[in-house]
Coordinates of N, CA, C and O in Angstrom, one line a residue:
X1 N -25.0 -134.7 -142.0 CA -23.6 -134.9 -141.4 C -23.8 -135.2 -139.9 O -24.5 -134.4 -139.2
X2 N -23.2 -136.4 -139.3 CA -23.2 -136.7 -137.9 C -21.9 -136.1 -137.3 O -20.7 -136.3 -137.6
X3 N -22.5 -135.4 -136.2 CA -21.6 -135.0 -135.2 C -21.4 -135.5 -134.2 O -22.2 -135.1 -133.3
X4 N -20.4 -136.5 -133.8 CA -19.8 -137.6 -133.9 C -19.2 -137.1 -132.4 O -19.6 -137.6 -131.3
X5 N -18.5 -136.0 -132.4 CA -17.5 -135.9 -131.2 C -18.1 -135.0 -130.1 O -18.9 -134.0 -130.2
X6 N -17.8 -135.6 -129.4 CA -19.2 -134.3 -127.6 C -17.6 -133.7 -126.8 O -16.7 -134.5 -126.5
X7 N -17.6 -132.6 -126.7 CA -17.1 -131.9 -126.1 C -17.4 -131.6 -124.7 O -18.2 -130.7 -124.6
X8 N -16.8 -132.0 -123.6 CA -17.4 -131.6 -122.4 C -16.4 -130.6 -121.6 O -15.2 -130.8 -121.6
X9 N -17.1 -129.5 -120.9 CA -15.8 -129.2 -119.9 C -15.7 -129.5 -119.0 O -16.3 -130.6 -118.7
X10 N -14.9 -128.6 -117.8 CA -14.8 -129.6 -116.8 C -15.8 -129.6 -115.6 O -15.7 -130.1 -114.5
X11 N -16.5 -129.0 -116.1 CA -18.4 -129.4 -115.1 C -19.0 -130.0 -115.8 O -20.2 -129.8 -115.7
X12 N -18.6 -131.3 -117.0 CA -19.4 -131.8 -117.3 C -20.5 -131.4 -118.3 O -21.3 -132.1 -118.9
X13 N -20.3 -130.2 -118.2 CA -21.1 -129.8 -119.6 C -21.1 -129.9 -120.5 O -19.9 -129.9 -120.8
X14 N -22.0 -130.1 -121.9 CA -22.1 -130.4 -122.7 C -21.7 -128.9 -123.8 O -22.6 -128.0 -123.9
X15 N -20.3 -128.7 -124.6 CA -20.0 -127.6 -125.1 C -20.1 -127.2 -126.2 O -20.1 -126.0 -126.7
X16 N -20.1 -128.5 -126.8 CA -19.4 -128.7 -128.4 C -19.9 -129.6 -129.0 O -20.7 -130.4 -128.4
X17 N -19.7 -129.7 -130.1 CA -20.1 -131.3 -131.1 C -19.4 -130.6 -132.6 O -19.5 -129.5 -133.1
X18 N -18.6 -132.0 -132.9 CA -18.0 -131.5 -134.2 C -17.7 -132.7 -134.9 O -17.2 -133.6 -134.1
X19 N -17.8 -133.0 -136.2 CA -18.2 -133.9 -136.8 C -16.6 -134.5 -137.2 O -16.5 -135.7 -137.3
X20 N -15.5 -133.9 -137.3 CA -14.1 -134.3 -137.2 C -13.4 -134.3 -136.2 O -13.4 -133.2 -135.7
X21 N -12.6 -135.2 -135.6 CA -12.1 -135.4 -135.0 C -10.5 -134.4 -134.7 O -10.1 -134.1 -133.6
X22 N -10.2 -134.2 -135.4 CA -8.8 -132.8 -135.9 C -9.8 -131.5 -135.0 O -9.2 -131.0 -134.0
X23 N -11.1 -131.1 -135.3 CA -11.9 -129.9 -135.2 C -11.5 -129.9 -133.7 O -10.7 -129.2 -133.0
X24 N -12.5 -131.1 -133.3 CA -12.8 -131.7 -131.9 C -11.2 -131.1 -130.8 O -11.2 -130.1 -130.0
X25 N -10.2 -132.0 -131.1 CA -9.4 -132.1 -130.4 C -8.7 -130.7 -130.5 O -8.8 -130.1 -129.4
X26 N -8.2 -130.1 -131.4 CA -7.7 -128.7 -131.5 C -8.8 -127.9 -130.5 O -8.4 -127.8 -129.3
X27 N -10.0 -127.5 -130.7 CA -11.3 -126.4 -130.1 C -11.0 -127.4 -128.6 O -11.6 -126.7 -127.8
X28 N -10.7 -128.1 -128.3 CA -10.7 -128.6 -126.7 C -9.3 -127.9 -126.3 O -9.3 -127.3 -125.3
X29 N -8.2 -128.0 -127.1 CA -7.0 -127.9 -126.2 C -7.3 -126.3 -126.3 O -7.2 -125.9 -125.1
X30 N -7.6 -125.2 -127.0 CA -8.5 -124.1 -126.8 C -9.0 -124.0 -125.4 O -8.4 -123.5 -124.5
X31 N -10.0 -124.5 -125.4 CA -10.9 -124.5 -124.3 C -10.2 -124.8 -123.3 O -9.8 -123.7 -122.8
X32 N -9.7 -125.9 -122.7 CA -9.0 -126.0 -121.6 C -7.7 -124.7 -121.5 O -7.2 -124.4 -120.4
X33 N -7.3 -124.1 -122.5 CA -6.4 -122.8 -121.7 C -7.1 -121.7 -121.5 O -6.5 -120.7 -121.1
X34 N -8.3 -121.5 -121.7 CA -9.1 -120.5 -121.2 C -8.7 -120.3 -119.3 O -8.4 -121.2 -118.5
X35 N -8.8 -119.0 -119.2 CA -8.6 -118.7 -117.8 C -9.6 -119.4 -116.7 O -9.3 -120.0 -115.7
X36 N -10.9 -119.2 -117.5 CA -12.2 -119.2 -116.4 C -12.4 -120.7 -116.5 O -13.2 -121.1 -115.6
X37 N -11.9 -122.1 -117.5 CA -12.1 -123.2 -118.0 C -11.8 -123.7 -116.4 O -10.6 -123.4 -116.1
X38 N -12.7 -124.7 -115.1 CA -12.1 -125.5 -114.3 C -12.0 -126.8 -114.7 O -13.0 -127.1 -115.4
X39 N -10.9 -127.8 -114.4 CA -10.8 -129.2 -114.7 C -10.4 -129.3 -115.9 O -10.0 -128.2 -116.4
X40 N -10.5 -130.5 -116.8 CA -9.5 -130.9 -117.9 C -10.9 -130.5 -118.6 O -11.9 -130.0 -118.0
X41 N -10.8 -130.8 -120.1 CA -12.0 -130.4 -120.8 C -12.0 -132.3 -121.9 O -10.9 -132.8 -122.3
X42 N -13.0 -132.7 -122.1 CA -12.8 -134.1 -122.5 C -13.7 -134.1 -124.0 O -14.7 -133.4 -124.2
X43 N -13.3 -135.0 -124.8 CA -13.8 -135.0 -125.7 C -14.0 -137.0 -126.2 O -13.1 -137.8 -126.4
X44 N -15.3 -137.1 -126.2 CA -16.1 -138.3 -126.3 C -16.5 -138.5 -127.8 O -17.1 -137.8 -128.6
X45 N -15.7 -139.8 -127.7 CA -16.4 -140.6 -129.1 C -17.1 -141.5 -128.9 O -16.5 -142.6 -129.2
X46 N -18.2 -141.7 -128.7 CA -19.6 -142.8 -128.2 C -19.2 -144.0 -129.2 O -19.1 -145.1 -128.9
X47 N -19.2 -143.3 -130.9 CA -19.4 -144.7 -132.2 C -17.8 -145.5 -131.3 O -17.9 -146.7 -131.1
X48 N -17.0 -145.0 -131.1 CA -16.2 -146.0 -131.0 C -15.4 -146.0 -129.4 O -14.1 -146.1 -129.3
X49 N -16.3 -145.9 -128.3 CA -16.1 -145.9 -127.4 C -14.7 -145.2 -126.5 O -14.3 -145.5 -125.4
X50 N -14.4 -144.6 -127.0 CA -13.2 -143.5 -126.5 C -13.7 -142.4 -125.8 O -14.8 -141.8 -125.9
X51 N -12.6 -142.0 -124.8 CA -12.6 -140.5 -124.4 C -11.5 -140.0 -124.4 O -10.7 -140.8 -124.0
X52 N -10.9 -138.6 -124.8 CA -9.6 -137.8 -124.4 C -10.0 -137.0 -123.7 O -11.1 -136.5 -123.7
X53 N -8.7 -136.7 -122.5 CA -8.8 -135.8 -121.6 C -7.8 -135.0 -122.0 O -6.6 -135.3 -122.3
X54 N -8.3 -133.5 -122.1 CA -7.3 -132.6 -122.4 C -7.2 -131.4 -121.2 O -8.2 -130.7 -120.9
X55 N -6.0 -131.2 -120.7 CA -5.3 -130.4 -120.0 C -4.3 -129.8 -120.1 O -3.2 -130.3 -119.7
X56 N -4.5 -128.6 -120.5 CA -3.0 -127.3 -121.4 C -2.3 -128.3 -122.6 O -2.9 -128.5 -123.7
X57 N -1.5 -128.7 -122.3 CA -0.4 -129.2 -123.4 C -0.8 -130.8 -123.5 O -0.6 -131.2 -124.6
X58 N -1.3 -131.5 -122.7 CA -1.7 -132.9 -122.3 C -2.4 -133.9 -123.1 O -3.1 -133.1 -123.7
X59 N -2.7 -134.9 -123.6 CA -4.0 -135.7 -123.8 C -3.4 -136.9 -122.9 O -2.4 -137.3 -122.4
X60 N -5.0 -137.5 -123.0 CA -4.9 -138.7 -122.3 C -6.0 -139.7 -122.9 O -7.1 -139.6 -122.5
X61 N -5.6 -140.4 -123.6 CA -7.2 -141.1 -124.1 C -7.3 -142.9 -123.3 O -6.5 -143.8 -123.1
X62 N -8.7 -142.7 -123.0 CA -8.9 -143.7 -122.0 C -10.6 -144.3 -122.9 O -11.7 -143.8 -123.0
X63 N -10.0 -145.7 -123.3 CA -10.9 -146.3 -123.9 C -11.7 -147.4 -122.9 O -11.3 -148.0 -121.9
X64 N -13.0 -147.3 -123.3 CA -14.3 -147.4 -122.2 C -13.9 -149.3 -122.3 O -13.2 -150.0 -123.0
X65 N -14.5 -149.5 -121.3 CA -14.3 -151.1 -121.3 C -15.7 -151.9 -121.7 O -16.8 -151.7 -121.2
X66 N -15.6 -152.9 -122.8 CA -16.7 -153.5 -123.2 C -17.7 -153.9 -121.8 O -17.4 -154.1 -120.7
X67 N -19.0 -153.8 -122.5 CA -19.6 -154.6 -121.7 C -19.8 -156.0 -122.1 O -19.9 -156.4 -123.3
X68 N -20.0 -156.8 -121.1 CA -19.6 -158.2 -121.3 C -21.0 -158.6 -120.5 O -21.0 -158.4 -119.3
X69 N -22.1 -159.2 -121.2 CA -23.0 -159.8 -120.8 C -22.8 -161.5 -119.9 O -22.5 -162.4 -120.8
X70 N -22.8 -162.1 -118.6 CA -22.9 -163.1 -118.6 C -23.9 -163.9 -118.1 O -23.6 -164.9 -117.4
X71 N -25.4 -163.4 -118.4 CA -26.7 -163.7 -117.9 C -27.1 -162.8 -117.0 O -26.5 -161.7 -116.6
X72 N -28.1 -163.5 -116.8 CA -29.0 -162.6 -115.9 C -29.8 -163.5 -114.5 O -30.0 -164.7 -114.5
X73 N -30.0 -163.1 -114.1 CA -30.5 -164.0 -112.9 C -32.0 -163.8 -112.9 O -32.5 -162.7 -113.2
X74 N -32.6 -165.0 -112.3 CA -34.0 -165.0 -112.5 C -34.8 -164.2 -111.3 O -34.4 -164.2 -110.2
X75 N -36.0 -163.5 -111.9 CA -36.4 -162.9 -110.6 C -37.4 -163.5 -109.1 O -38.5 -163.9 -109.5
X76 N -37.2 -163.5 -108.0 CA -37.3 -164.1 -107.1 C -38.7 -164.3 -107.3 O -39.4 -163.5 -107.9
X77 N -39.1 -165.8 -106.6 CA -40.5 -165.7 -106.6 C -41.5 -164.6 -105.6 O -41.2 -163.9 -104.6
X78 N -43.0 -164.6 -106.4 CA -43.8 -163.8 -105.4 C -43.9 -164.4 -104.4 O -44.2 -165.6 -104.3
X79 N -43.7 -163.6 -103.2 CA -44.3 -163.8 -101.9 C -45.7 -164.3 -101.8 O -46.4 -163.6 -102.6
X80 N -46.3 -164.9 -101.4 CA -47.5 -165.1 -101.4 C -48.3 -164.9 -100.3 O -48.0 -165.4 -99.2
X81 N -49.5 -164.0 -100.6 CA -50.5 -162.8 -99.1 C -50.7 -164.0 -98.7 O -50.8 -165.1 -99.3
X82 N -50.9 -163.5 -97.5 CA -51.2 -164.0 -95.7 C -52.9 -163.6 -96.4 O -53.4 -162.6 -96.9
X83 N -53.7 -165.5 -95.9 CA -54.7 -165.6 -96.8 C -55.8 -164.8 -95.4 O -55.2 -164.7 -94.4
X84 N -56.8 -164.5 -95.4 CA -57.6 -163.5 -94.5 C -58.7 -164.5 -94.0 O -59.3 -165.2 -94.9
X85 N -58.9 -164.7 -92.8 CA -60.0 -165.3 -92.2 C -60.9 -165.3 -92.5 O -61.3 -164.2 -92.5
X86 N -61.8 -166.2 -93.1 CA -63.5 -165.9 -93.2 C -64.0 -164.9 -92.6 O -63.4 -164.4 -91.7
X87 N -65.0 -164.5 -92.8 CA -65.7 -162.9 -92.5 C -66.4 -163.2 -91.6 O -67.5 -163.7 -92.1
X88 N -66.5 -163.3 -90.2 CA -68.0 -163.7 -89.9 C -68.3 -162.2 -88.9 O -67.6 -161.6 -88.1
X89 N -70.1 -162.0 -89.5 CA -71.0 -160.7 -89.1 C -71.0 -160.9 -87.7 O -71.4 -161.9 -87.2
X90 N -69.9 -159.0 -86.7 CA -70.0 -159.3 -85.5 C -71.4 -159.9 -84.6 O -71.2 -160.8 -83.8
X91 N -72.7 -159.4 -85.0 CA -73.7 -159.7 -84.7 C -74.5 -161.0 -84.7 O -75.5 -161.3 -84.1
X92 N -73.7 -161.7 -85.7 CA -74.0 -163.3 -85.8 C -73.5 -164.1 -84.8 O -72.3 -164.4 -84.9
X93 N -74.0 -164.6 -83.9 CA -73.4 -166.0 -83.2 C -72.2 -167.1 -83.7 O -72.1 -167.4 -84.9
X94 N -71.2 -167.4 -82.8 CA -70.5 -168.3 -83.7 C -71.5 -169.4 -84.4 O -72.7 -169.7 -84.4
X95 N -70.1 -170.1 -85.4 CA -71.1 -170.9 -86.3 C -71.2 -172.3 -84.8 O -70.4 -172.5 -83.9
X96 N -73.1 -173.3 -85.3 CA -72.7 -174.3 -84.3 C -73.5 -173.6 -83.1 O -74.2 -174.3 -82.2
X97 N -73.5 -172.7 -83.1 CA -74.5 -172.4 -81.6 C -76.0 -171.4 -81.9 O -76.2 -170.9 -83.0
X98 N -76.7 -171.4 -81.2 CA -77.8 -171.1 -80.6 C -78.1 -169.8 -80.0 O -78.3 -170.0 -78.8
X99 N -78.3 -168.5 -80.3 CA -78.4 -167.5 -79.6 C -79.5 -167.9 -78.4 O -80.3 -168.8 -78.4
X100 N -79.2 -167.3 -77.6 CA -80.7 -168.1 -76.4 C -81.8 -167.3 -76.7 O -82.8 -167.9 -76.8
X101 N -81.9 -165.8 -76.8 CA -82.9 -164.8 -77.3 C -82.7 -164.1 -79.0 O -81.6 -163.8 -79.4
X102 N -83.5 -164.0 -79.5 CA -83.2 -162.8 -80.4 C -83.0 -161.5 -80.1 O -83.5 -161.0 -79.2
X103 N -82.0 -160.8 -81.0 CA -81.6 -159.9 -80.9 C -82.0 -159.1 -82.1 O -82.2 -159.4 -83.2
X104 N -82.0 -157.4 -81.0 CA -82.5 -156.4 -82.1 C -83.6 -156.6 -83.2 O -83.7 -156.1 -84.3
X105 N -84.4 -157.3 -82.6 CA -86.0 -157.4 -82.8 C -86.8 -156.2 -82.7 O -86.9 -155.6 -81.7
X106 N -87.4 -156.0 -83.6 CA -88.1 -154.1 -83.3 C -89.2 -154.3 -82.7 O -89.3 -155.5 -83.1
X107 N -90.0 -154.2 -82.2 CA -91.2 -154.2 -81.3 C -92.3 -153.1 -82.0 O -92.1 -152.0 -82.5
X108 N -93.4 -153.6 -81.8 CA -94.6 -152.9 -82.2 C -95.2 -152.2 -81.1 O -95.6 -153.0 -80.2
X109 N -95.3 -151.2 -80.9 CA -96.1 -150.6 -79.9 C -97.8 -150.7 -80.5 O -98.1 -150.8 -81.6
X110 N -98.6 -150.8 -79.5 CA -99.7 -151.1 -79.4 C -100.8 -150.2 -78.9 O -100.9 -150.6 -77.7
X111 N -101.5 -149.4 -79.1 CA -102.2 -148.2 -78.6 C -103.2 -148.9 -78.2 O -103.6 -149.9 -78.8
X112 N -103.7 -148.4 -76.9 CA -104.9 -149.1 -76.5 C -106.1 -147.6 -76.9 O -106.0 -146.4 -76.5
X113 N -107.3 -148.3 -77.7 CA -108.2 -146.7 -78.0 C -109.7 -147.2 -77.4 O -110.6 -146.4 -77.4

């Protein structure tokens, strides 16, 4: 058996669920005359897009509005990365030139015996 109808009070809570509609609406108008009940107490029909709002003696049924698809829009192109300089090793000379000496050459010490 599907239980069709959602009961909420008036914080939005979820209270109830009752598979008739007669159940649903009577156990709300209940509920909303409770002392400690704040706000209307509402009862939702998802299969067929409805809600009643019930407050003491009141209803009010307010049917949800279709949704109406009219496309979608296409997603923006990618940005494209900021391309990165060639690498060139601090220690290397630009490209094209000539260090005048070598650098960081290790040297041999030489013992005289």
């Amino acid at each position: 058996m599907t239980r069709r109808f959602l009961v909420f009070d008036g914080d939005g809570e979820l209270v109830g669920t009752f598979a008739e509609w007669e159940d649903a609406h009577s156990w709300a108008h209940l509920r909303s005359a409770e002392p400690a009940n704040t706000g209307p107490v509402q009862v939702e029909d998802r299969a067929e897009r409805r809600t009643w709002t019930v407050s003491g003696e009141q209803c009010r049924l307010t049917v949800w509005r279709r949704q109406v698809e009219y496309g979608y829009c296409a997603p923006p192109p990618p940005v494209p990365l900021p391309v990165p300089p060639a690498f060139v090793a601090p220690s290397a000379p630009p490209p094209g030139t000539v260090s005048p000496r070598p650098r960081n050459r290790l040297r041999r010490q030489v013992k005289a015996s």
